[in-house]
Amino acid sequence: MPDEEADSAAAGAGASVAQEHRKARRNYPSADAFGKPDEGWRLRLYTIMFETDTEAGRRFDQLLFLIILVSLAVVMADSVEYLAVRFGTLFGALEWAFTVLFTVEYVLRLLCVRHPWRYASSFYGVVDLLAFLPSYAALLLPNLAFLIGIRVLRLLRIFRVFKLRLFAEEYVLLGRALRASARKVMVFLSVVLLIVLVMGTIMYVVEGPANGFTSIPTGVYWAISTIATVGFGDITPHTPLGRFIASIMMLLGWGILAVPTGIFTMEMTLAESARRQGKVRTCPACLTPGLDHDANYCKHCGAALGEGAQRGAR
């Protein structure tokens, strides 16, 4: 009976995971929702710009991703003073070339779909708009030039280049682990907060303003930077007792950092186990249930487990 209850619970967990996978796939944006043209140049343009399953579409997205990387490299290089002084004119020309290129791409995407507003209001539509809009804003208001860096959001297109749907199961698995470990991590953080408050107060009393601990918040700041193993060094203890407390805080920090990692790893392991148990196979030859989801042959009769093999515990 306990084994049957365990199998039933595993099957239920697997079914829950599978249900979340299907829900996640439905929530992913689909280019077809923007309206695929029936014929003509708009259909050819649509195939290139939206359909990553085609050879032309895949090459276009890969080229676009490369251009995005180069444009971000130009923005980053332009922020370095000595490079900006030496190559400022070149960087400016490249920046406007990328801006015009992204503008033309955005307009073409609007033209080749039957529902342009759906694309413009979608996640990727907004990201594509932000790729060039800050450049025009910076032309009118130079103080907004820093917004050009928001172009980094276009790197999210890597998920379309490599087919985001293929990562649906891993995405759901990660989400389940984060949700399952949220309470444990919050409890852990509350304990850490209590520790830094107490230790910061103690260091304020032990060291005092003469050694840089001018207030309790300053002591708490020191405790946080110490327990996080950052140790900026702007505030350091000078008394023997203060250094002893600091040593304890440092050693405690090494142990504390491993706790949330362990919690999350455990939840990831449990979620992966539930997914595997929800995908066990049944041998089509001898009908032996409970075979591993990635098995190629039955461990009892040796029959091949092909794509047509039945799956249990759905």
GROMACS .gro file of C-alpha atoms in nm:
model
  314
    1MET     CA    1   0.000   0.000   0.000
    2PRO     CA    2   0.272   0.254   0.081
    3ASP     CA    3   0.437   0.180  -0.256
    4GLU     CA    4   0.106   0.232  -0.435
    5GLU     CA    5   0.052   0.561  -0.253
    6ALA     CA    6   0.406   0.674  -0.342
    7ASP     CA    7   0.353   0.582  -0.707
    8SER     CA    8   0.022   0.767  -0.707
    9ALA     CA    9   0.185   1.074  -0.554
   10ALA     CA   10   0.469   1.061  -0.809
   11ALA     CA   11   0.221   1.028  -1.092
   12GLY     CA   12   0.027   1.325  -0.957
   13ALA     CA   13   0.344   1.531  -0.932
   14GLY     CA   14   0.442   1.434  -1.285
   15ALA     CA   15   0.098   1.526  -1.416
   16SER     CA   16   0.124   1.861  -1.240
   17VAL     CA   17   0.462   1.928  -1.400
   18ALA     CA   18   0.330   1.830  -1.743
   19GLN     CA   19   0.031   2.061  -1.696
   20GLU     CA   20   0.262   2.350  -1.610
   21HIS     CA   21   0.475   2.273  -1.917
   22ARG     CA   22   0.168   2.298  -2.142
   23LYS     CA   23   0.062   2.621  -1.975
   24ALA     CA   24   0.409   2.771  -2.018
   25ARG     CA   25   0.414   2.682  -2.387
   26ARG     CA   26   0.076   2.853  -2.436
   27ASN     CA   27   0.209   3.166  -2.269
   28TYR     CA   28   0.508   3.199  -2.503
   29PRO     CA   29   0.452   3.461  -2.771
   30SER     CA   30   0.382   3.322  -3.117
   31ALA     CA   31   0.455   3.514  -3.434
   32ASP     CA   32   0.135   3.372  -3.589
   33ALA     CA   33  -0.065   3.583  -3.343
   34PHE     CA   34   0.050   3.893  -3.532
   35GLY     CA   35  -0.123   3.776  -3.848
   36LYS     CA   36   0.064   3.587  -4.120
   37PRO     CA   37   0.009   3.734  -4.470
   38ASP     CA   38  -0.140   3.510  -4.738
   39GLU     CA   39   0.089   3.588  -5.029
   40GLY     CA   40   0.320   3.837  -5.195
   41TRP     CA   41   0.623   4.025  -5.067
   42ARG     CA   42   0.471   4.057  -4.721
   43LEU     CA   43   0.462   3.678  -4.685
   44ARG     CA   44   0.826   3.647  -4.796
   45LEU     CA   45   0.929   3.925  -4.558
   46TYR     CA   46   0.727   3.769  -4.277
   47THR     CA   47   0.896   3.433  -4.333
   48ILE     CA   48   1.239   3.594  -4.302
   49MET     CA   49   1.169   3.821  -4.005
   50PHE     CA   50   0.943   3.605  -3.790
   51GLU     CA   51   0.976   3.237  -3.875
   52THR     CA   52   1.294   3.112  -3.710
   53ASP     CA   53   1.214   2.755  -3.821
   54THR     CA   54   1.305   2.844  -4.179
   55GLU     CA   55   1.663   2.869  -4.305
   56ALA     CA   56   1.619   3.233  -4.408
   57GLY     CA   57   1.454   3.324  -4.079
   58ARG     CA   58   1.724   3.155  -3.873
   59ARG     CA   59   2.002   3.328  -4.066
   60PHE     CA   60   1.827   3.664  -4.031
   61ASP     CA   61   1.792   3.627  -3.656
   62GLN     CA   62   2.155   3.519  -3.622
   63LEU     CA   63   2.269   3.820  -3.825
   64LEU     CA   64   2.046   4.049  -3.623
   65PHE     CA   65   2.183   3.908  -3.299
   66LEU     CA   66   2.538   3.976  -3.421
   67ILE     CA   67   2.447   4.335  -3.510
   68ILE     CA   68   2.295   4.384  -3.165
   69LEU     CA   69   2.616   4.262  -3.002
   70VAL     CA   70   2.827   4.498  -3.215
   71SER     CA   71   2.599   4.794  -3.137
   72LEU     CA   72   2.625   4.722  -2.765
   73ALA     CA   73   3.003   4.700  -2.795
   74VAL     CA   74   3.004   5.046  -2.958
   75VAL     CA   75   2.790   5.191  -2.677
   76MET     CA   76   3.022   5.041  -2.414
   77ALA     CA   77   3.338   5.159  -2.590
   78ASP     CA   78   3.195   5.508  -2.629
   79SER     CA   79   3.158   5.530  -2.250
   80VAL     CA   80   3.537   5.489  -2.208
   81GLU     CA   81   3.681   5.841  -2.203
   82TYR     CA   82   4.008   5.790  -2.391
   83LEU     CA   83   3.833   5.579  -2.658
   84ALA     CA   84   3.559   5.839  -2.695
   85VAL     CA   85   3.819   6.114  -2.744
   86ARG     CA   86   4.006   5.916  -3.008
   87PHE     CA   87   3.720   5.744  -3.193
   88GLY     CA   88   3.425   5.964  -3.096
   89THR     CA   89   3.336   6.053  -3.454
   90LEU     CA   90   3.343   5.687  -3.563
   91PHE     CA   91   3.134   5.577  -3.266
   92GLY     CA   92   2.879   5.849  -3.340
   93ALA     CA   93   2.849   5.744  -3.704
   94LEU     CA   94   2.814   5.377  -3.611
   95GLU     CA   95   2.553   5.458  -3.347
   96TRP     CA   96   2.336   5.642  -3.598
   97ALA     CA   97   2.387   5.366  -3.855
   98PHE     CA   98   2.261   5.109  -3.604
   99THR     CA   99   1.973   5.337  -3.508
  100VAL     CA  100   1.860   5.374  -3.869
  101LEU     CA  101   1.902   5.000  -3.924
  102PHE     CA  102   1.689   4.911  -3.621
  103THR     CA  103   1.429   5.169  -3.724
  104VAL     CA  104   1.399   5.020  -4.072
  105GLU     CA  105   1.374   4.671  -3.924
  106TYR     CA  106   1.095   4.779  -3.688
  107VAL     CA  107   0.898   4.945  -3.969
  108LEU     CA  108   0.936   4.637  -4.190
  109ARG     CA  109   0.807   4.416  -3.910
  110LEU     CA  110   0.501   4.639  -3.880
  111LEU     CA  111   0.442   4.631  -4.255
  112CYS     CA  112   0.465   4.254  -4.303
  113VAL     CA  113   0.209   4.152  -4.037
  114ARG     CA  114  -0.168   4.179  -4.069
  115HIS     CA  115  -0.205   4.300  -3.708
  116PRO     CA  116   0.074   4.555  -3.657
  117TRP     CA  117  -0.068   4.682  -3.328
  118ARG     CA  118  -0.045   4.333  -3.177
  119TYR     CA  119   0.322   4.323  -3.263
  120ALA     CA  120   0.385   4.682  -3.145
  121SER     CA  121   0.223   4.610  -2.807
  122SER     CA  122   0.387   4.268  -2.762
  123PHE     CA  123   0.695   4.215  -2.546
  124TYR     CA  124   0.934   4.187  -2.840
  125GLY     CA  125   0.765   4.478  -3.015
  126VAL     CA  126   0.830   4.705  -2.717
  127VAL     CA  127   1.190   4.580  -2.691
  128ASP     CA  128   1.245   4.648  -3.063
  129LEU     CA  129   1.104   5.000  -3.021
  130LEU     CA  130   1.335   5.071  -2.729
  131ALA     CA  131   1.631   4.965  -2.943
  132PHE     CA  132   1.623   5.290  -3.141
  133LEU     CA  133   1.385   5.529  -2.961
  134PRO     CA  134   1.644   5.640  -2.698
  135SER     CA  135   1.879   5.752  -2.979
  136TYR     CA  136   1.618   5.992  -3.113
  137ALA     CA  137   1.535   6.105  -2.759
  138ALA     CA  138   1.905   6.173  -2.695
  139LEU     CA  139   1.914   6.389  -3.011
  140LEU     CA  140   1.649   6.617  -2.866
  141LEU     CA  141   1.758   6.585  -2.502
  142PRO     CA  142   2.131   6.505  -2.474
  143ASN     CA  143   2.091   6.423  -2.104
  144LEU     CA  144   1.901   6.110  -2.207
  145ALA     CA  145   2.195   5.965  -2.400
  146PHE     CA  146   2.249   5.704  -2.129
  147LEU     CA  147   1.918   5.542  -2.227
  148ILE     CA  148   2.088   5.403  -2.539
  149GLY     CA  149   2.222   5.129  -2.313
  150ILE     CA  150   1.867   4.996  -2.278
  151ARG     CA  151   1.935   4.833  -2.614
  152VAL     CA  152   2.081   4.545  -2.414
  153LEU     CA  153   1.724   4.418  -2.380
  154ARG     CA  154   1.743   4.311  -2.742
  155LEU     CA  155   1.977   4.033  -2.633
  156LEU     CA  156   1.660   3.856  -2.522
  157ARG     CA  157   1.620   3.766  -2.885
  158ILE     CA  158   1.870   3.490  -2.825
  159PHE     CA  159   1.575   3.287  -2.693
  160ARG     CA  160   1.404   3.321  -3.029
  161VAL     CA  161   1.720   3.237  -3.221
  162PHE     CA  162   1.763   2.916  -3.025
  163LYS     CA  163   1.389   2.842  -3.011
  164LEU     CA  164   1.258   2.933  -2.671
  165ARG     CA  165   1.000   2.656  -2.679
  166LEU     CA  166   1.273   2.395  -2.651
  167PHE     CA  167   1.357   2.537  -2.308
  168ALA     CA  168   0.999   2.530  -2.180
  169GLU     CA  169   1.048   2.235  -1.947
  170GLU     CA  170   1.366   2.380  -1.795
  171TYR     CA  171   1.193   2.716  -1.752
  172VAL     CA  172   0.904   2.554  -1.567
  173LEU     CA  173   1.142   2.344  -1.357
  174LEU     CA  174   1.335   2.654  -1.251
  175GLY     CA  175   1.014   2.838  -1.167
  176ARG     CA  176   0.884   2.552  -0.954
  177ALA     CA  177   1.212   2.536  -0.762
  178LEU     CA  178   1.209   2.912  -0.699
  179ARG     CA  179   0.851   2.905  -0.574
  180ALA     CA  180   0.910   2.600  -0.355
  181SER     CA  181   1.222   2.749  -0.194
  182ALA     CA  182   1.086   3.103  -0.154
  183ARG     CA  183   0.965   3.060   0.205
  184LYS     CA  184   1.281   2.885   0.320
  185VAL     CA  185   1.499   3.152   0.166
  186MET     CA  186   1.288   3.429   0.323
  187VAL     CA  187   1.322   3.266   0.666
  188PHE     CA  188   1.696   3.235   0.608
  189LEU     CA  189   1.724   3.603   0.508
  190SER     CA  190   1.528   3.710   0.816
  191VAL     CA  191   1.778   3.522   1.034
  192VAL     CA  192   2.069   3.688   0.851
  193LEU     CA  193   1.903   4.026   0.900
  194LEU     CA  194   1.871   3.959   1.271
  195ILE     CA  195   2.239   3.861   1.290
  196VAL     CA  196   2.365   4.174   1.115
  197LEU     CA  197   2.144   4.397   1.332
  198VAL     CA  198   2.276   4.241   1.652
  199MET     CA  199   2.638   4.230   1.540
  200GLY     CA  200   2.625   4.583   1.403
  201THR     CA  201   2.493   4.709   1.734
  202ILE     CA  202   2.761   4.520   1.926
  203MET     CA  203   3.037   4.662   1.706
  204TYR     CA  204   2.902   5.014   1.760
  205VAL     CA  205   2.929   4.960   2.134
  206VAL     CA  206   3.270   4.788   2.119
  207GLU     CA  207   3.447   5.011   1.863
  208GLY     CA  208   3.261   5.338   1.892
  209PRO     CA  209   3.280   5.655   1.678
  210ALA     CA  210   3.656   5.685   1.733
  211ASN     CA  211   3.714   5.382   1.508
  212GLY     CA  212   3.463   5.475   1.239
  213PHE     CA  213   3.149   5.314   1.385
  214THR     CA  214   2.966   5.644   1.420
  215SER     CA  215   2.616   5.494   1.448
  216ILE     CA  216   2.426   5.168   1.464
  217PRO     CA  217   2.331   5.184   1.091
  218THR     CA  218   2.703   5.224   1.015
  219GLY     CA  219   2.773   4.915   1.224
  220VAL     CA  220   2.499   4.725   1.040
  221TYR     CA  221   2.651   4.832   0.707
  222TRP     CA  222   2.987   4.695   0.822
  223ALA     CA  223   2.823   4.370   0.935
  224ILE     CA  224   2.649   4.322   0.599
  225SER     CA  225   2.967   4.384   0.397
  226THR     CA  226   3.162   4.150   0.626
  227ILE     CA  227   2.914   3.863   0.639
  228ALA     CA  228   2.875   3.884   0.260
  229THR     CA  229   3.255   3.839   0.233
  230VAL     CA  230   3.279   4.169   0.042
  231GLY     CA  231   3.477   4.362   0.301
  232PHE     CA  232   3.514   4.706   0.145
  233GLY     CA  233   3.769   4.806   0.410
  234ASP     CA  234   3.633   5.157   0.458
  235ILE     CA  235   3.543   5.064   0.816
  236THR     CA  236   3.763   4.823   1.010
  237PRO     CA  237   3.777   4.725   1.377
  238HIS     CA  238   4.084   4.830   1.578
  239THR     CA  239   4.027   4.677   1.921
  240PRO     CA  240   4.114   4.312   1.993
  241LEU     CA  241   3.753   4.232   2.081
  242GLY     CA  242   3.629   4.399   1.764
  243ARG     CA  243   3.871   4.200   1.549
  244PHE     CA  244   3.762   3.879   1.722
  245ILE     CA  245   3.399   3.958   1.641
  246ALA     CA  246   3.497   4.042   1.282
  247SER     CA  247   3.672   3.706   1.248
  248ILE     CA  248   3.359   3.526   1.364
  249MET     CA  249   3.152   3.725   1.115
  250MET     CA  250   3.385   3.633   0.829
  251LEU     CA  251   3.375   3.262   0.910
  252LEU     CA  252   2.999   3.282   0.954
  253GLY     CA  253   2.971   3.446   0.613
  254TRP     CA  254   3.134   3.150   0.439
  255GLY     CA  255   2.881   2.914   0.593
  256ILE     CA  256   2.582   3.138   0.532
  257LEU     CA  257   2.648   3.177   0.159
  258ALA     CA  258   2.606   2.803   0.105
  259VAL     CA  259   2.261   2.782   0.269
  260PRO     CA  260   2.037   2.936  -0.003
  261THR     CA  261   2.233   2.748  -0.270
  262GLY     CA  262   2.165   2.419  -0.091
  263ILE     CA  263   1.796   2.500  -0.048
  264PHE     CA  264   1.751   2.586  -0.415
  265THR     CA  265   1.953   2.284  -0.530
  266MET     CA  266   1.737   2.054  -0.318
  267GLU     CA  267   1.418   2.195  -0.468
  268MET     CA  268   1.564   2.162  -0.818
  269THR     CA  269   1.646   1.798  -0.747
  270LEU     CA  270   1.296   1.728  -0.616
  271ALA     CA  271   1.134   1.899  -0.915
  272GLU     CA  272   1.354   1.704  -1.157
  273SER     CA  273   1.270   1.380  -0.977
  274ALA     CA  274   0.898   1.455  -1.003
  275ARG     CA  275   0.937   1.528  -1.374
  276ARG     CA  276   1.123   1.204  -1.437
  277GLN     CA  277   0.867   1.001  -1.241
  278GLY     CA  278   0.594   1.164  -1.447
  279LYS     CA  279   0.759   1.041  -1.767
  280VAL     CA  280   0.819   0.675  -1.689
  281ARG     CA  281   0.766   0.435  -1.978
  282THR     CA  282   0.577   0.113  -2.024
  283CYS     CA  283   0.739  -0.153  -2.241
  284PRO     CA  284   0.522  -0.215  -2.551
  285ALA     CA  285   0.638  -0.578  -2.569
  286CYS     CA  286   0.611  -0.720  -2.215
  287LEU     CA  287   0.403  -0.430  -2.070
  288THR     CA  288   0.648  -0.382  -1.782
  289PRO     CA  289   0.573  -0.040  -1.628
  290GLY     CA  290   0.807   0.203  -1.450
  291LEU     CA  291   1.092   0.213  -1.705
  292ASP     CA  292   1.316   0.519  -1.698
  293HIS     CA  293   1.206   0.802  -1.923
  294ASP     CA  294   1.541   0.805  -2.107
  295ALA     CA  295   1.577   0.427  -2.142
  296ASN     CA  296   1.636   0.287  -2.492
  297TYR     CA  297   1.562  -0.078  -2.409
  298CYS     CA  298   1.341  -0.263  -2.165
  299LYS     CA  299   1.542  -0.389  -1.866
  300HIS     CA  300   1.328  -0.706  -1.847
  301CYS     CA  301   1.275  -0.833  -2.203
  302GLY     CA  302   1.529  -0.619  -2.392
  303ALA     CA  303   1.274  -0.482  -2.639
  304ALA     CA  304   1.357  -0.149  -2.802
  305LEU     CA  305   1.172   0.151  -2.661
  306GLY     CA  306   1.110   0.369  -2.964
  307GLU     CA  307   0.911   0.690  -3.006
  308GLY     CA  308   0.598   0.483  -3.026
  309ALA     CA  309   0.640   0.327  -2.684
  310GLN     CA  310   0.357   0.391  -2.448
  311ARG     CA  311   0.411   0.629  -2.161
  312GLY     CA  312   0.259   0.584  -1.824
  313ALA     CA  313   0.169   0.803  -1.535
  314ARG     CA  314   0.043   1.091  -1.745
   0.00000   0.00000   0.00000
